[in-house]
Amino acid sequence: MFKVPPVSAERLPGLLRAMPKAELHIHIEGTLEPEMIFALAQRNGLRLPYASVQELRSAYAFSNLQSFLDVYYAGASVLLHEQDFYDLARAYLARAARDKVLHAEIFFDPQTHTARGVAMETVVNGLHRACADARTESGISAALILCFLRHLSEASAFETLEQAGPLRDRIVGVGLDSSEQGHPPEKFARVFARCRELGLRLVAHAGEEGPPAYIWGALDALKVERIDHGVQAVHDAALMRRLAQERIALTVCPLSNHRLRVFPELAQHNLRQLLDAGLAATVNSDDPAYFGGYVNENFTQVFAATGLTVRHAYQLAFNSFEASFAGTAEKRAWEHQLKESFERFVEHD
Ligand code: ADE
Ligand code: ZN
């Protein structure tokens, strides 16, 4: 293992911003900035129930996950045409590249759009074309993960999977998101089993607000390879041992957890506890347009609030590449770049 060099506390935020990383937990609809909501509403001839960008932004005061989801689904209703999805993903990927994201695995919620009469192929083709053009322009690598909305039925998830069939080669995997409490993973066991047969990679949100039992359920009933959030695992010692032993990555989102009051103060966040227990945690932004920051903001704020060190920084970035669904050769190349970035940073001390 690489021996991580010492870096002063003052220079740590600079290192966090400069180090290469992967982002594995980002909802594309959660990158819809208020300015873009207004621009798309105008382009698509839609009226919004807010008079200004400022008024919309002031509605972003959340008390829990559901209070956020209500606002988030309303915001996504301005997305109608393939070009809207393209513009949204291009804007995110340009922003991510500036944060030294080398690889992004992007969630999208097709049911939010198909329920409004937008075709599955409109969504996927717009996002896919944006990923391809961003790669050509800035070299960033990106893949798409289709998320099923867990507050909807198993039948709706199966119908969504059917609609995605012809676009199978544009999707790397599937996930599970939306309202967690009252919608345990077991509800989607048969859908995930079918996705597994199709060769799709599997992830699920679990243990964001919900209990450790939902993380067990995601592992055993859905057979997921990563857990999105997973911060409630600390309440179950046997689960912590299993996650560490099996190197199941957790895609942790500190600013989201703070804004949705999972941790009322960012200083209370348990990221350090997860890392120090040997879990493969990563840092991600979830819905940055709503939670006050993209991935580098998540890194710098959680490090400042909880006193994480340069050793944790290296581990988090390394974990992000290792837990990605990219091929082995790409992972090794990115991990090499990570090591070099740390060495270069120290040389210029
Ligand atoms: N959809 C978008 N963000 C989400 C989150 N943090 N949890 C569950 N579903 C989501
Ligand atoms: Zn999420």
Coordinates of C-alpha atoms and ligand atoms in Angstrom, one line a residue:
M1 CA 0.0 0.0 0.0
F2 CA 1.1 3.5 -0.8
K3 CA 2.7 5.4 2.1
V4 CA 0.6 8.6 2.3
P5 CA 2.9 11.6 2.9
P6 CA 2.1 14.2 5.5
V7 CA 0.2 17.4 4.5
S8 CA -0.4 20.4 6.7
A9 CA -4.0 21.1 7.8
E10 CA -3.9 24.4 5.8
R11 CA -3.1 22.6 2.6
L12 CA -5.5 19.7 3.1
P13 CA -8.5 21.4 1.4
G14 CA -6.3 22.1 -1.7
L15 CA -5.3 18.5 -1.8
L16 CA -8.9 17.3 -1.6
R17 CA -9.8 19.5 -4.5
A18 CA -6.8 18.5 -6.6
M19 CA -6.9 14.8 -6.1
P20 CA -8.5 12.6 -8.8
K21 CA -11.7 10.8 -7.7
A22 CA -14.8 9.0 -8.9
E23 CA -18.4 10.0 -8.1
L24 CA -20.6 7.0 -7.6
H25 CA -23.8 8.5 -6.0
I26 CA -25.2 11.4 -8.1
H27 CA -28.8 11.7 -9.2
I28 CA -28.8 13.6 -12.5
E29 CA -32.2 15.2 -11.6
G30 CA -30.5 16.4 -8.4
T31 CA -28.1 18.5 -10.4
L32 CA -30.9 20.6 -11.8
E33 CA -29.9 24.1 -10.6
P34 CA -32.7 26.6 -9.9
E35 CA -31.4 28.7 -12.8
M36 CA -31.8 25.8 -15.2
I37 CA -35.3 25.0 -13.9
F38 CA -36.3 28.6 -14.9
A39 CA -34.5 28.4 -18.2
L40 CA -36.1 25.0 -19.1
A41 CA -39.5 26.2 -18.0
Q42 CA -39.3 29.1 -20.3
R43 CA -37.9 27.0 -23.2
N44 CA -40.7 24.5 -22.7
G45 CA -43.5 27.0 -22.2
L46 CA -44.2 25.9 -18.6
R47 CA -45.4 28.1 -15.7
L48 CA -43.7 27.6 -12.3
P49 CA -45.3 28.2 -8.9
Y50 CA -42.3 30.4 -8.0
A51 CA -41.8 34.0 -9.0
S52 CA -38.0 33.9 -9.1
V53 CA -34.8 31.8 -8.7
Q54 CA -34.4 33.2 -5.2
E55 CA -37.9 32.3 -4.2
L56 CA -37.4 28.7 -5.5
R57 CA -34.1 28.4 -3.7
S58 CA -35.7 29.6 -0.4
A59 CA -38.0 26.5 -0.6
Y60 CA -34.9 24.3 -0.2
A61 CA -35.2 24.0 3.6
F62 CA -35.8 20.3 4.3
S63 CA -36.8 18.5 7.5
N64 CA -36.3 14.9 6.2
L65 CA -36.0 12.8 3.0
Q66 CA -39.7 13.1 2.0
S67 CA -39.8 16.9 2.4
F68 CA -36.9 17.0 -0.1
L69 CA -38.3 14.4 -2.5
D70 CA -41.6 16.5 -2.9
V71 CA -39.6 19.5 -4.1
Y72 CA -37.1 17.4 -6.2
Y73 CA -39.9 15.6 -8.2
A74 CA -41.6 19.0 -8.8
G75 CA -38.3 20.4 -10.1
A76 CA -37.8 17.5 -12.5
S77 CA -41.1 18.2 -14.3
V78 CA -39.4 20.9 -16.5
L79 CA -37.5 18.1 -18.3
L80 CA -39.4 17.1 -21.4
H81 CA -37.2 16.7 -24.5
E82 CA -34.0 14.7 -25.3
Q83 CA -32.1 18.0 -25.4
D84 CA -33.2 18.9 -21.8
F85 CA -31.6 15.7 -20.5
Y86 CA -28.6 16.3 -22.7
D87 CA -28.1 19.8 -21.4
L88 CA -28.6 18.7 -17.8
A89 CA -26.0 15.9 -18.0
R90 CA -23.5 18.1 -19.9
A91 CA -23.7 20.7 -17.3
Y92 CA -23.1 18.2 -14.5
L93 CA -20.2 16.5 -16.3
A94 CA -18.5 19.8 -17.0
R95 CA -18.9 20.7 -13.3
A96 CA -17.6 17.3 -12.2
A97 CA -14.5 17.5 -14.4
R98 CA -13.6 20.8 -12.7
D99 CA -13.7 18.9 -9.4
K100 CA -11.2 16.3 -10.8
V101 CA -13.8 13.6 -11.1
L102 CA -12.3 11.1 -13.6
H103 CA -15.3 8.8 -13.6
A104 CA -19.0 9.3 -12.7
E105 CA -21.7 6.7 -12.3
I106 CA -24.9 8.7 -12.8
F107 CA -28.4 7.7 -11.4
F108 CA -31.5 8.6 -13.3
D109 CA -35.2 8.1 -12.2
P110 CA -37.1 7.1 -15.4
Q111 CA -40.4 6.7 -13.7
T112 CA -40.4 10.4 -12.7
H113 CA -40.4 11.1 -16.5
T114 CA -42.4 8.3 -18.0
A115 CA -45.3 9.1 -15.6
R116 CA -45.5 12.5 -17.3
G117 CA -45.5 11.0 -20.8
V118 CA -41.8 11.4 -21.6
A119 CA -40.5 8.3 -23.3
M120 CA -37.8 6.1 -21.8
E121 CA -35.6 6.5 -24.9
T122 CA -35.9 10.4 -24.7
V123 CA -34.3 10.2 -21.3
V124 CA -31.7 7.6 -21.9
N125 CA -30.6 8.9 -25.3
G126 CA -30.2 12.5 -24.1
L127 CA -28.1 11.3 -21.1
H128 CA -26.1 8.9 -23.1
R129 CA -25.2 11.4 -25.8
A130 CA -24.1 13.9 -23.1
C131 CA -21.8 11.2 -21.6
A132 CA -20.3 10.4 -25.0
D133 CA -19.7 14.1 -25.9
A134 CA -18.3 14.9 -22.4
R135 CA -15.8 12.1 -22.8
T136 CA -14.6 13.4 -26.2
E137 CA -14.3 16.9 -24.9
S138 CA -12.8 16.6 -21.4
G139 CA -11.9 12.9 -21.1
I140 CA -14.3 12.3 -18.2
S141 CA -15.7 8.7 -18.1
A142 CA -19.4 8.3 -17.3
A143 CA -21.9 5.5 -17.0
L144 CA -25.7 5.4 -16.3
I145 CA -27.5 3.6 -13.5
L146 CA -31.3 3.3 -13.8
C147 CA -33.0 3.7 -10.5
F148 CA -36.4 2.2 -9.6
L149 CA -38.6 4.4 -7.4
R150 CA -39.3 2.3 -4.3
H151 CA -42.5 4.1 -3.3
L152 CA -44.0 2.7 -6.6
S153 CA -45.0 -0.9 -7.1
E154 CA -43.1 -4.0 -8.2
A155 CA -45.2 -4.1 -11.3
S156 CA -44.2 -0.5 -12.2
A157 CA -40.5 -1.5 -11.7
F158 CA -41.0 -4.5 -14.0
E159 CA -42.7 -2.3 -16.6
T160 CA -39.8 0.2 -16.4
L161 CA -37.3 -2.6 -16.9
E162 CA -39.2 -3.7 -20.0
Q163 CA -39.1 -0.2 -21.4
A164 CA -35.4 -0.1 -20.9
G165 CA -34.8 -3.4 -22.7
P166 CA -33.9 -1.9 -26.1
L167 CA -31.5 0.5 -24.4
R168 CA -29.8 -2.2 -22.3
D169 CA -26.3 -1.4 -23.7
R170 CA -26.5 2.2 -22.6
I171 CA -27.0 1.3 -18.9
V172 CA -24.4 -0.3 -16.6
G173 CA -26.7 -1.1 -13.7
V174 CA -29.8 -0.5 -11.7
G175 CA -30.4 1.1 -8.3
L176 CA -33.3 1.7 -5.9
D177 CA -34.1 5.2 -4.5
S178 CA -36.9 7.5 -3.3
S179 CA -38.8 7.2 0.1
E180 CA -37.0 4.6 2.1
Q181 CA -39.1 4.1 5.3
G182 CA -42.0 1.6 4.7
H183 CA -40.5 0.4 1.4
P184 CA -38.0 -2.4 2.3
P185 CA -35.7 -3.9 -0.3
E186 CA -37.5 -7.2 -0.3
K187 CA -40.4 -5.5 -2.2
F188 CA -38.0 -5.6 -5.3
A189 CA -36.3 -8.9 -4.9
R190 CA -37.8 -10.4 -8.1
V191 CA -37.0 -7.3 -10.1
F192 CA -33.4 -7.3 -9.0
A193 CA -33.1 -11.1 -9.7
R194 CA -34.2 -10.4 -13.3
C195 CA -31.7 -7.5 -13.6
R196 CA -29.0 -9.8 -12.3
E197 CA -29.9 -12.4 -15.0
L198 CA -29.6 -9.6 -17.6
G199 CA -26.0 -8.9 -16.4
L200 CA -26.8 -5.5 -14.9
R201 CA -24.7 -4.3 -11.9
L202 CA -26.8 -3.8 -8.7
V203 CA -26.9 -1.1 -6.1
A204 CA -29.5 0.2 -3.7
H205 CA -30.1 3.1 -1.3
A206 CA -30.3 1.6 2.2
G207 CA -29.7 2.8 5.7
E208 CA -30.1 6.5 4.8
E209 CA -33.0 7.0 7.2
G210 CA -34.1 3.4 7.3
P211 CA -32.8 0.7 9.8
P212 CA -29.8 -1.6 9.4
A213 CA -32.4 -4.4 8.5
Y214 CA -32.8 -2.6 5.2
I215 CA -29.0 -2.9 4.5
W216 CA -29.2 -6.6 5.3
G217 CA -32.2 -6.8 2.9
A218 CA -30.3 -5.0 0.1
L219 CA -27.4 -7.4 0.5
D220 CA -29.4 -10.7 0.9
A221 CA -32.6 -10.1 -0.9
L222 CA -31.3 -7.9 -3.7
K223 CA -27.7 -9.0 -3.8
V224 CA -26.4 -5.5 -4.4
E225 CA -22.7 -4.8 -4.8
R226 CA -22.7 -1.4 -3.2
I227 CA -24.9 0.3 -0.6
D228 CA -25.9 3.9 -1.3
H229 CA -25.7 5.9 2.0
G230 CA -25.6 3.0 4.5
V231 CA -24.7 5.4 7.4
Q232 CA -27.2 3.6 9.8
A233 CA -24.9 0.5 9.6
V234 CA -23.0 1.8 12.7
H235 CA -26.0 0.6 14.9
D236 CA -25.4 -3.0 14.0
A237 CA -21.9 -4.5 14.9
A238 CA -22.5 -7.8 12.9
L239 CA -23.4 -5.8 9.8
M240 CA -20.3 -3.6 10.2
R241 CA -18.2 -6.7 10.3
R242 CA -19.8 -8.1 7.2
L243 CA -19.5 -4.8 5.2
A244 CA -15.8 -4.6 6.1
Q245 CA -15.1 -8.3 5.4
E246 CA -16.9 -8.3 2.0
R247 CA -15.5 -4.9 1.0
I248 CA -19.1 -3.7 0.2
A249 CA -18.6 0.0 -0.6
L250 CA -20.8 2.7 0.9
T251 CA -21.5 5.7 -1.2
V252 CA -21.8 8.3 1.6
C253 CA -23.1 11.8 0.9
P254 CA -22.2 14.1 3.8
L255 CA -24.0 17.4 2.8
S256 CA -27.1 15.4 1.9
N257 CA -27.1 13.7 5.3
H258 CA -26.8 17.1 7.0
R259 CA -29.5 18.9 4.9
L260 CA -31.9 16.0 5.4
R261 CA -31.2 16.0 9.1
V262 CA -29.8 12.5 9.3
F263 CA -27.1 14.2 11.2
P264 CA -28.4 17.6 12.5
E265 CA -24.8 18.9 12.7
L266 CA -22.2 18.0 10.1
A267 CA -19.7 17.5 12.9
Q268 CA -21.8 14.5 14.1
H269 CA -21.3 12.7 10.7
N270 CA -20.0 9.1 11.2
L271 CA -17.8 8.9 8.1
R272 CA -14.7 8.7 10.2
Q273 CA -16.2 5.8 12.3
L274 CA -17.0 4.0 9.0
L275 CA -13.5 4.4 7.6
D276 CA -11.8 3.5 10.9
A277 CA -13.9 0.3 11.1
G278 CA -12.4 -0.7 7.8
L279 CA -15.4 -0.1 5.6
A280 CA -14.9 1.0 1.9
A281 CA -16.7 4.3 2.3
T282 CA -16.6 6.9 -0.5
V283 CA -17.7 10.6 -0.6
N284 CA -20.4 11.8 -3.1
S285 CA -22.8 14.6 -3.6
D286 CA -26.3 12.9 -4.1
D287 CA -28.3 16.0 -5.2
P288 CA -25.8 18.9 -5.2
A289 CA -28.2 21.5 -6.6
Y290 CA -30.4 21.0 -3.5
F291 CA -27.8 20.3 -0.8
G292 CA -25.4 23.2 -1.2
G293 CA -22.4 21.6 -2.9
Y294 CA -20.8 19.3 -5.5
V295 CA -18.3 16.6 -4.6
N296 CA -15.4 18.8 -3.6
E297 CA -17.6 20.8 -1.3
N298 CA -18.7 17.5 0.3
F299 CA -15.0 16.6 0.8
T300 CA -13.8 19.9 2.2
Q301 CA -16.8 20.5 4.5
V302 CA -16.9 17.0 6.0
F303 CA -13.1 17.0 6.5
A304 CA -13.3 20.5 8.2
A305 CA -16.2 19.5 10.4
T306 CA -15.0 16.0 11.6
G307 CA -11.2 16.3 11.5
L308 CA -10.4 13.7 8.9
T309 CA -6.8 13.4 7.8
V310 CA -4.7 13.1 4.6
R311 CA -4.7 9.3 5.1
H312 CA -8.5 9.3 5.0
A313 CA -8.4 11.5 1.9
Y314 CA -6.3 9.0 0.0
Q315 CA -8.4 6.1 1.2
L316 CA -11.7 7.7 0.1
A317 CA -10.4 8.5 -3.4
F318 CA -8.9 5.0 -3.7
N319 CA -12.1 3.4 -2.6
S320 CA -14.1 5.5 -5.2
F321 CA -12.1 4.0 -8.0
E322 CA -12.0 0.5 -6.6
A323 CA -15.8 0.4 -6.0
S324 CA -16.7 1.7 -9.5
F325 CA -18.0 -0.5 -12.2
A326 CA -15.1 0.3 -14.5
G327 CA -12.7 -2.3 -15.8
T328 CA -9.6 -3.4 -14.0
A329 CA -7.2 -1.6 -16.4
E330 CA -9.0 1.7 -16.0
K331 CA -9.1 1.3 -12.2
R332 CA -5.4 0.7 -12.0
A333 CA -4.6 3.7 -14.3
W334 CA -6.8 6.0 -12.1
E335 CA -5.2 4.7 -8.9
H336 CA -1.8 5.4 -10.4
Q337 CA -2.9 8.9 -11.2
L338 CA -4.1 9.3 -7.6
K339 CA -0.8 8.3 -6.2
E340 CA 1.1 10.6 -8.5
S341 CA -1.2 13.5 -7.5
F342 CA -0.3 13.0 -3.8
E343 CA 3.4 12.9 -4.6
R344 CA 3.2 16.0 -6.8
F345 CA 1.3 17.8 -4.1
V346 CA 3.9 17.1 -1.5
E347 CA 6.8 18.0 -3.8
H348 CA 5.4 21.5 -4.2
D349 CA 5.1 22.0 -0.4
Ligands
ADE1 N1 -33.5 10.5 -4.8 C1 -32.7 11.5 -4.9 N2 -32.0 11.7 -3.8 C2 -32.3 10.7 -3.0 C3 -31.9 10.3 -1.7 N3 -31.0 11.0 -1.0 N4 -32.5 9.3 -1.1 C4 -33.5 8.6 -1.7 N5 -33.9 8.9 -3.0 C5 -33.3 9.9 -3.6
ZN2 ZN -29.2 9.2 -3.4

